[in-house]
Amino acid sequence: MPYLADNAYLAIKPESAAGTPIIPTVFVPLVSADVKTVTNHVVDQRMKGISWKGNDLLRGNRMHEGEIVVLADPDMLGHFMNMFMLKGSTTGNGTDGYTHPFTVGQGDTYTFEIKKGIYAQRFFGVYIEEMKFDFNEGQLQITMQIKAMGQFSIGKLGVALSGSVTALVFDDDYDISPNRGLVVGDVIVIGSNEITLTSVNANGIGVGFASTSLTYSVGEEIYLKPLTVSNPTLQDPLYFGNFLVGFGVDEAAATTAAGSRSTATPVYDMEIVLKAPLFVSNGSNRMDPVQIVRKTPEGQITLKRLLENENQRQKFLSREQQAIVMIAYGKFIKSDFTTQEKFTLIFNNVKLIENENALEVGELIRDEQSFEILYDDGDGQAMEAEIVNRTAGTAY
């Protein structure tokens, strides 16, 4: 039967070590997901006395990559910032809200699980290579390009089963370690039987479970059962109308400008792209990536605001440094309405690489700007971020 995409889910959780899979427990509402395993299969073209290109495929080095799109509410946003940046020490409490600081650096890897119809596809050792922040109908949306170290979704039985058994063996058509990605507590489905795993064998091919009567032939399909969804109390996504954008000669001036609606600059369109290009290495130990290593990060900001004076044109021509601080406020956390959700982005050194002023009949002239996010020698960093939300630091 056909399956509706709306019944899918995304579940995530930080890993204790990169590439060590776990059962994810945080359910994130999805806008869309397109994450795939690139098998790099090639046609076997060895000469076999046949009059055709080939009669089989050979395995190649695999990649696991794709795109995830979610709305950025303050709680879920914390997980994705924790993947992309280095989280500092959390302060605060459940009454006043928790404050999580982030700086440029290596974040945590995560296990992702996505329901695909009847089965679940689990990706582990997940890294974010790019985060794009933009707005969809006024709601802050994050589009992430991710890469992973491996996946488990579906396998096949390698040794026939008959009678009461406590273990099974996967075949090795996909990998010589086909149980990689499974963990104790997972539920796998073979035929009409659901089996809860009590062990995942170090030999890479077997799993153990409580004694169960099973009769299946070699080649029977085995898949990872989807989790039972337990959605948290969801907060509103952050809204464009609650973003305050401040410009200044340095971070202090930009923070002051972003501190109130009267001093903030109205912006009519905005997109932030943060990149941490990944070195993905297929080596002598896996068909999957052996390691994923972050390379030099970078970022760009594009926005539109009304042309009011010559100031930005001058800064564009002379490559003059500016600072930009963006503060998005959310709902109040504390019952006396003194503390509220907040997402702050601080860019200490940005310079204009484009500053266009298109002219259209009947339209106001705009500064259509593209900024490069640069390292600031004075502050010793290019950017930093902070989230105030209802999620304790232990969740990250």
CSV table of C-alpha atoms in Angstrom, one decimal:
chain,number,residue,atom,x,y,z
A,1,MET,CA,0.0,0.0,0.0
A,2,PRO,CA,1.2,3.6,-0.6
A,3,TYR,CA,2.4,5.6,2.4
A,4,LEU,CA,1.8,9.2,3.1
A,5,ALA,CA,4.8,11.4,3.9
A,6,ASP,CA,2.8,13.3,6.6
A,7,ASN,CA,3.1,10.2,8.8
A,8,ALA,CA,6.9,10.4,8.9
A,9,TYR,CA,8.9,11.7,11.8
A,10,LEU,CA,12.4,12.9,12.6
A,11,ALA,CA,13.9,11.7,15.9
A,12,ILE,CA,17.3,12.9,17.1
A,13,LYS,CA,19.7,12.6,20.0
A,14,PRO,CA,23.4,13.6,20.6
A,15,GLU,CA,25.9,10.7,20.6
A,16,SER,CA,28.4,10.0,23.4
A,17,ALA,CA,31.1,9.5,20.7
A,18,ALA,CA,31.0,10.3,17.0
A,19,GLY,CA,29.5,7.5,15.0
A,20,THR,CA,28.2,5.5,18.0
A,21,PRO,CA,24.5,5.0,17.3
A,22,ILE,CA,21.8,5.4,19.9
A,23,ILE,CA,18.0,5.2,20.0
A,24,PRO,CA,16.9,8.9,19.4
A,25,THR,CA,14.3,10.2,21.8
A,26,VAL,CA,13.7,13.9,20.7
A,27,PHE,CA,11.0,14.1,18.1
A,28,VAL,CA,11.3,17.1,15.8
A,29,PRO,CA,8.4,18.1,13.5
A,30,LEU,CA,9.6,18.0,9.9
A,31,VAL,CA,9.0,20.4,7.0
A,32,SER,CA,10.8,18.1,4.6
A,33,ALA,CA,13.6,15.5,4.5
A,34,ASP,CA,15.6,14.2,1.6
A,35,VAL,CA,18.5,12.2,3.1
A,36,LYS,CA,19.8,9.3,1.1
A,37,THR,CA,22.5,6.6,0.9
A,38,VAL,CA,24.6,7.1,-2.2
A,39,THR,CA,25.8,3.5,-2.9
A,40,ASN,CA,28.1,4.3,-5.9
A,41,HIS,CA,27.3,0.9,-7.4
A,42,VAL,CA,29.1,0.3,-10.6
A,43,VAL,CA,28.5,-2.2,-13.4
A,44,ASP,CA,30.7,-5.3,-13.3
A,45,GLN,CA,32.3,-5.1,-16.7
A,46,ARG,CA,34.7,-8.0,-16.4
A,47,MET,CA,34.8,-10.1,-19.6
A,48,LYS,CA,32.6,-13.1,-19.0
A,49,GLY,CA,31.7,-14.2,-22.5
A,50,ILE,CA,28.5,-12.3,-22.7
A,51,SER,CA,27.3,-9.8,-25.3
A,52,TRP,CA,26.3,-7.0,-23.0
A,53,LYS,CA,27.9,-4.3,-20.8
A,54,GLY,CA,27.5,-6.4,-17.6
A,55,ASN,CA,25.4,-8.8,-15.7
A,56,ASP,CA,25.9,-7.6,-12.1
A,57,LEU,CA,26.8,-4.6,-10.0
A,58,LEU,CA,29.8,-4.1,-7.7
A,59,ARG,CA,29.7,-2.2,-4.5
A,60,GLY,CA,31.4,1.2,-4.3
A,61,ASN,CA,32.3,3.5,-1.4
A,62,ARG,CA,29.1,4.8,0.1
A,63,MET,CA,28.0,8.3,1.2
A,64,HIS,CA,25.1,9.3,3.4
A,65,GLU,CA,23.9,12.8,2.8
A,66,GLY,CA,21.0,15.1,2.2
A,67,GLU,CA,18.8,17.9,3.4
A,68,ILE,CA,16.6,18.4,6.4
A,69,VAL,CA,14.2,21.3,6.8
A,70,VAL,CA,12.6,22.3,10.1
A,71,LEU,CA,11.0,25.3,11.7
A,72,ALA,CA,13.2,26.9,14.4
A,73,ASP,CA,11.4,27.0,17.7
A,74,PRO,CA,13.8,27.9,20.6
A,75,ASP,CA,13.9,24.4,22.1
A,76,MET,CA,14.6,22.4,18.9
A,77,LEU,CA,16.9,25.1,17.6
A,78,GLY,CA,19.2,24.3,20.5
A,79,HIS,CA,19.9,20.8,19.2
A,80,PHE,CA,20.8,22.0,15.7
A,81,MET,CA,23.1,24.8,17.1
A,82,ASN,CA,24.7,22.1,19.3
A,83,MET,CA,25.5,20.1,16.2
A,84,PHE,CA,26.9,23.0,14.3
A,85,MET,CA,28.7,25.0,17.0
A,86,LEU,CA,30.5,24.4,20.3
A,87,LYS,CA,28.2,24.8,23.3
A,88,GLY,CA,29.5,26.4,26.4
A,89,SER,CA,28.2,25.9,30.0
A,90,THR,CA,24.5,26.3,30.4
A,91,THR,CA,23.2,28.6,33.1
A,92,GLY,CA,19.7,29.3,34.5
A,93,ASN,CA,16.9,27.1,35.5
A,94,GLY,CA,13.4,25.9,34.5
A,95,THR,CA,11.7,28.9,36.1
A,96,ASP,CA,13.7,31.7,34.6
A,97,GLY,CA,14.8,29.8,31.5
A,98,TYR,CA,18.1,28.2,30.5
A,99,THR,CA,20.8,30.2,28.7
A,100,HIS,CA,23.0,28.2,26.2
A,101,PRO,CA,26.1,30.0,24.7
A,102,PHE,CA,27.7,28.8,21.5
A,103,THR,CA,31.0,29.7,19.8
A,104,VAL,CA,32.7,28.5,16.6
A,105,GLY,CA,33.9,25.0,17.1
A,106,GLN,CA,33.1,21.3,16.7
A,107,GLY,CA,29.6,20.5,18.0
A,108,ASP,CA,28.2,17.1,18.9
A,109,THR,CA,27.4,14.4,16.4
A,110,TYR,CA,23.8,13.0,16.5
A,111,THR,CA,21.8,9.9,15.5
A,112,PHE,CA,18.9,10.8,13.2
A,113,GLU,CA,16.0,8.5,12.6
A,114,ILE,CA,13.4,9.1,9.8
A,115,LYS,CA,10.3,7.1,9.3
A,116,LYS,CA,9.9,5.9,5.7
A,117,GLY,CA,6.5,4.3,5.5
A,118,ILE,CA,6.6,0.9,7.2
A,119,TYR,CA,10.3,1.1,8.2
A,120,ALA,CA,12.7,3.5,9.9
A,121,GLN,CA,16.0,4.7,8.5
A,122,ARG,CA,18.6,5.5,11.1
A,123,PHE,CA,21.6,7.6,10.3
A,124,PHE,CA,24.4,7.8,12.8
A,125,GLY,CA,27.5,10.0,13.1
A,126,VAL,CA,25.5,12.9,11.7
A,127,TYR,CA,27.2,16.2,11.0
A,128,ILE,CA,25.8,19.5,9.7
A,129,GLU,CA,27.8,20.9,6.8
A,130,GLU,CA,25.6,23.9,6.2
A,131,MET,CA,22.8,25.8,8.0
A,132,LYS,CA,20.6,28.2,6.2
A,133,PHE,CA,18.3,30.5,8.2
A,134,ASP,CA,15.5,32.1,6.2
A,135,PHE,CA,11.8,32.8,6.6
A,136,ASN,CA,8.7,31.0,5.3
A,137,GLU,CA,5.5,32.9,5.8
A,138,GLY,CA,7.3,34.9,8.5
A,139,GLN,CA,8.5,31.8,10.4
A,140,LEU,CA,12.2,31.1,11.0
A,141,GLN,CA,13.1,28.0,9.0
A,142,ILE,CA,16.4,26.0,9.0
A,143,THR,CA,17.6,24.2,6.0
A,144,MET,CA,20.5,21.9,6.8
A,145,GLN,CA,22.8,19.9,4.6
A,146,ILE,CA,24.0,16.9,6.6
A,147,LYS,CA,26.4,14.0,6.2
A,148,ALA,CA,26.5,10.8,8.2
A,149,MET,CA,29.0,7.9,8.9
A,150,GLY,CA,26.5,5.1,8.3
A,151,GLN,CA,22.9,3.9,8.3
A,152,PHE,CA,20.6,1.0,9.1
A,153,SER,CA,17.2,0.5,7.7
A,154,ILE,CA,16.6,-2.9,6.0
A,155,GLY,CA,18.6,-6.1,5.8
A,156,LYS,CA,18.1,-9.7,4.9
A,157,LEU,CA,18.4,-13.0,6.8
A,158,GLY,CA,21.7,-14.8,6.2
A,159,VAL,CA,21.0,-18.1,7.9
A,160,ALA,CA,17.6,-19.9,7.9
A,161,LEU,CA,15.7,-20.0,11.2
A,162,SER,CA,13.5,-22.9,12.4
A,163,GLY,CA,12.0,-23.4,15.9
A,164,SER,CA,12.8,-21.5,19.1
A,165,VAL,CA,15.9,-19.3,18.5
A,166,THR,CA,17.7,-16.6,20.4
A,167,ALA,CA,19.7,-15.1,17.6
A,168,LEU,CA,19.8,-14.4,13.9
A,169,VAL,CA,22.4,-13.5,11.3
A,170,PHE,CA,22.1,-10.9,8.6
A,171,ASP,CA,23.5,-11.6,5.1
A,172,ASP,CA,26.4,-9.5,3.9
A,173,ASP,CA,25.1,-8.3,0.5
A,174,TYR,CA,25.0,-4.7,1.8
A,175,ASP,CA,28.0,-4.8,4.1
A,176,ILE,CA,30.2,-7.3,5.9
A,177,SER,CA,29.1,-5.7,9.2
A,178,PRO,CA,25.4,-5.5,8.4
A,179,ASN,CA,24.2,-5.0,12.1
A,180,ARG,CA,26.1,-1.7,12.3
A,181,GLY,CA,23.6,0.9,13.4
A,182,LEU,CA,21.5,-1.3,15.6
A,183,VAL,CA,21.6,-1.1,19.4
A,184,VAL,CA,20.2,-3.0,22.3
A,185,GLY,CA,16.5,-2.1,22.7
A,186,ASP,CA,15.8,-1.7,19.0
A,187,VAL,CA,12.8,-3.5,17.6
A,188,ILE,CA,13.3,-5.3,14.3
A,189,VAL,CA,10.6,-6.9,12.2
A,190,ILE,CA,11.0,-10.2,10.3
A,191,GLY,CA,7.9,-11.4,8.5
A,192,SER,CA,5.1,-11.1,11.1
A,193,ASN,CA,7.4,-11.1,14.1
A,194,GLU,CA,8.6,-8.1,16.1
A,195,ILE,CA,11.8,-8.8,18.0
A,196,THR,CA,13.4,-6.6,20.7
A,197,LEU,CA,17.2,-6.8,20.6
A,198,THR,CA,19.1,-7.8,23.8
A,199,SER,CA,22.5,-7.8,22.1
A,200,VAL,CA,24.2,-6.7,19.0
A,201,ASN,CA,27.1,-9.0,18.2
A,202,ALA,CA,30.6,-7.6,17.9
A,203,ASN,CA,31.1,-9.9,14.9
A,204,GLY,CA,29.0,-7.4,12.9
A,205,ILE,CA,26.5,-9.9,11.6
A,206,GLY,CA,24.4,-11.2,14.4
A,207,VAL,CA,21.9,-9.9,17.0
A,208,GLY,CA,20.4,-11.6,20.0
A,209,PHE,CA,16.9,-11.6,21.6
A,210,ALA,CA,14.7,-13.5,24.0
A,211,SER,CA,13.7,-17.1,22.8
A,212,THR,CA,11.2,-16.8,20.0
A,213,SER,CA,9.7,-19.3,17.6
A,214,LEU,CA,10.8,-18.3,14.1
A,215,THR,CA,10.7,-20.1,10.8
A,216,TYR,CA,12.2,-18.1,7.9
A,217,SER,CA,14.3,-18.9,4.9
A,218,VAL,CA,17.5,-17.2,3.8
A,219,GLY,CA,16.8,-13.8,2.2
A,220,GLU,CA,13.8,-12.9,4.3
A,221,GLU,CA,13.6,-9.1,4.7
A,222,ILE,CA,14.3,-7.6,8.2
A,223,TYR,CA,13.6,-3.9,8.9
A,224,LEU,CA,13.9,-1.5,11.8
A,225,LYS,CA,10.5,-0.8,13.3
A,226,PRO,CA,9.6,2.9,13.6
A,227,LEU,CA,9.5,4.4,17.1
A,228,THR,CA,6.4,5.3,18.9
A,229,VAL,CA,6.2,9.1,18.5
A,230,SER,CA,6.2,11.1,21.7
A,231,ASN,CA,5.9,14.7,20.7
A,232,PRO,CA,7.1,17.2,23.2
A,233,THR,CA,5.2,20.4,24.1
A,234,LEU,CA,6.1,22.4,21.1
A,235,GLN,CA,6.8,26.1,21.3
A,236,ASP,CA,6.0,28.6,18.5
A,237,PRO,CA,8.7,29.0,15.9
A,238,LEU,CA,10.6,32.3,16.0
A,239,TYR,CA,9.0,34.9,13.9
A,240,PHE,CA,10.5,37.5,11.5
A,241,GLY,CA,8.4,40.2,13.1
A,242,ASN,CA,10.1,39.6,16.4
A,243,PHE,CA,13.7,39.9,15.0
A,244,LEU,CA,15.6,43.0,16.0
A,245,VAL,CA,18.6,43.7,13.8
A,246,GLY,CA,21.3,46.1,14.9
A,247,PHE,CA,24.2,47.6,13.0
A,248,GLY,CA,27.2,49.2,14.5
A,249,VAL,CA,30.9,49.9,14.2
A,250,ASP,CA,31.6,47.0,16.6
A,251,GLU,CA,29.7,44.4,18.6
A,252,ALA,CA,28.9,46.7,21.5
A,253,ALA,CA,27.3,49.3,19.2
A,254,ALA,CA,25.4,46.7,17.2
A,255,THR,CA,24.1,45.1,20.5
A,256,THR,CA,22.9,48.5,21.6
A,257,ALA,CA,21.1,49.1,18.3
A,258,ALA,CA,19.4,45.7,18.5
A,259,GLY,CA,18.3,46.4,22.0
A,260,SER,CA,15.0,48.1,21.2
A,261,ARG,CA,12.6,48.5,18.4
A,262,SER,CA,13.3,52.2,18.2
A,263,THR,CA,17.0,51.8,17.5
A,264,ALA,CA,16.9,48.5,15.5
A,265,THR,CA,17.0,48.7,11.7
A,266,PRO,CA,13.9,47.4,9.8
A,267,VAL,CA,14.9,44.6,7.5
A,268,TYR,CA,12.5,43.4,4.8
A,269,ASP,CA,14.2,40.1,3.8
A,270,MET,CA,17.0,38.2,5.4
A,271,GLU,CA,19.0,35.0,4.9
A,272,ILE,CA,21.9,33.7,6.8
A,273,VAL,CA,24.1,30.8,5.5
A,274,LEU,CA,26.7,29.2,7.8
A,275,LYS,CA,29.0,26.6,6.3
A,276,ALA,CA,31.5,24.2,7.8
A,277,PRO,CA,32.7,22.2,4.8
A,278,LEU,CA,33.4,18.5,5.7
A,279,PHE,CA,36.2,16.2,4.7
A,280,VAL,CA,34.5,12.9,4.3
A,281,SER,CA,37.0,10.0,4.1
A,282,ASN,CA,36.3,6.5,2.8
A,283,GLY,CA,39.2,4.4,4.0
A,284,SER,CA,40.5,1.0,4.6
A,285,ASN,CA,38.1,0.1,7.4
A,286,ARG,CA,34.6,0.8,6.0
A,287,MET,CA,32.5,0.9,2.8
A,288,ASP,CA,31.0,3.9,4.7
A,289,PRO,CA,33.0,7.0,5.7
A,290,VAL,CA,35.7,6.1,8.2
A,291,GLN,CA,35.8,9.7,9.5
A,292,ILE,CA,34.2,13.1,8.9
A,293,VAL,CA,36.3,16.1,9.7
A,294,ARG,CA,35.3,19.7,9.7
A,295,LYS,CA,37.3,22.2,7.6
A,296,THR,CA,37.4,26.0,7.7
A,297,PRO,CA,34.0,27.5,8.5
A,298,GLU,CA,32.5,30.5,6.7
A,299,GLY,CA,29.3,32.4,6.4
A,300,GLN,CA,27.3,35.0,4.5
A,301,ILE,CA,24.3,37.2,5.2
A,302,THR,CA,21.9,38.7,2.6
A,303,LEU,CA,19.2,41.2,3.4
A,304,LYS,CA,17.2,44.1,2.1
A,305,ARG,CA,16.4,47.4,3.8
A,306,LEU,CA,15.2,50.7,2.5
A,307,LEU,CA,17.8,53.2,1.2
A,308,GLU,CA,17.8,56.2,3.5
A,309,ASN,CA,21.3,57.7,3.0
A,310,GLU,CA,24.7,57.1,1.4
A,311,ASN,CA,26.2,55.3,4.4
A,312,GLN,CA,26.1,51.7,3.2
A,313,ARG,CA,27.3,52.6,-0.3
A,314,GLN,CA,30.3,54.2,1.3
A,315,LYS,CA,31.0,51.2,3.5
A,316,PHE,CA,30.7,48.9,0.4
A,317,LEU,CA,33.2,50.9,-1.6
A,318,SER,CA,35.7,51.3,1.1
A,319,ARG,CA,35.4,47.7,2.5
A,320,GLU,CA,34.6,49.1,5.9
A,321,GLN,CA,34.0,46.8,8.9
A,322,GLN,CA,30.6,46.6,10.5
A,323,ALA,CA,29.1,44.4,13.2
A,324,ILE,CA,25.6,42.9,13.0
A,325,VAL,CA,23.6,41.6,16.0
A,326,MET,CA,20.3,39.9,15.5
A,327,ILE,CA,18.0,39.1,18.4
A,328,ALA,CA,14.8,37.1,18.0
A,329,TYR,CA,12.4,37.2,21.0
A,330,GLY,CA,9.9,34.4,21.6
A,331,LYS,CA,7.2,33.7,24.2
A,332,PHE,CA,7.6,34.5,27.9
A,333,ILE,CA,9.0,31.7,30.0
A,334,LYS,CA,8.6,33.2,33.5
A,335,SER,CA,5.1,33.6,34.9
A,336,ASP,CA,5.7,37.2,35.8
A,337,PHE,CA,6.5,38.0,32.1
A,338,THR,CA,10.1,39.1,32.9
A,339,THR,CA,12.0,36.4,31.0
A,340,GLN,CA,11.3,35.2,27.5
A,341,GLU,CA,12.7,33.0,24.8
A,342,LYS,CA,15.5,34.5,22.9
A,343,PHE,CA,17.9,33.7,20.0
A,344,THR,CA,20.9,36.0,19.6
A,345,LEU,CA,23.4,35.9,16.7
A,346,ILE,CA,26.5,38.1,16.9
A,347,PHE,CA,28.6,38.8,13.9
A,348,ASN,CA,31.7,40.8,15.0
A,349,ASN,CA,33.1,41.6,11.6
A,350,VAL,CA,31.1,41.7,8.4
A,351,LYS,CA,31.9,43.5,5.1
A,352,LEU,CA,29.7,44.2,2.1
A,353,ILE,CA,30.5,42.2,-1.0
A,354,GLU,CA,27.4,43.4,-2.8
A,355,ASN,CA,25.3,46.5,-2.3
A,356,GLU,CA,22.7,46.9,-5.1
A,357,ASN,CA,20.1,49.7,-5.4
A,358,ALA,CA,17.7,48.5,-8.1
A,359,LEU,CA,15.3,51.1,-9.6
A,360,GLU,CA,11.8,50.1,-10.5
A,361,VAL,CA,8.9,52.4,-11.4
A,362,GLY,CA,6.7,53.0,-8.4
A,363,GLU,CA,9.0,51.2,-6.0
A,364,LEU,CA,11.1,52.5,-3.1
A,365,ILE,CA,14.8,52.1,-3.5
A,366,ARG,CA,16.4,49.4,-1.4
A,367,ASP,CA,19.9,48.5,-0.2
A,368,GLU,CA,20.1,44.9,-1.4
A,369,GLN,CA,23.1,43.6,0.5
A,370,SER,CA,25.3,40.6,0.8
A,371,PHE,CA,27.8,40.5,3.6
A,372,GLU,CA,30.7,38.2,4.1
A,373,ILE,CA,31.1,37.1,7.7
A,374,LEU,CA,34.8,37.6,8.6
A,375,TYR,CA,37.1,36.7,11.5
A,376,ASP,CA,37.5,39.6,13.9
A,377,ASP,CA,41.1,40.0,15.2
A,378,GLY,CA,39.9,42.2,18.1
A,379,ASP,CA,37.2,39.8,19.4
A,380,GLY,CA,39.2,36.7,18.5
A,381,GLN,CA,36.2,35.1,16.7
A,382,ALA,CA,33.9,35.6,13.8
A,383,MET,CA,30.6,34.9,15.4
A,384,GLU,CA,28.8,33.7,18.5
A,385,ALA,CA,25.3,32.7,19.4
A,386,GLU,CA,23.1,32.3,22.5
A,387,ILE,CA,19.7,30.7,23.1
A,388,VAL,CA,17.4,31.2,26.0
A,389,ASN,CA,14.8,28.4,26.2
A,390,ARG,CA,13.0,25.8,28.4
A,391,THR,CA,15.5,23.0,27.7
A,392,ALA,CA,18.1,22.0,30.3
A,393,GLY,CA,21.7,21.9,29.2
A,394,THR,CA,21.8,18.1,30.0
A,395,ALA,CA,19.7,17.6,26.9
A,396,TYR,CA,22.6,18.7,24.7
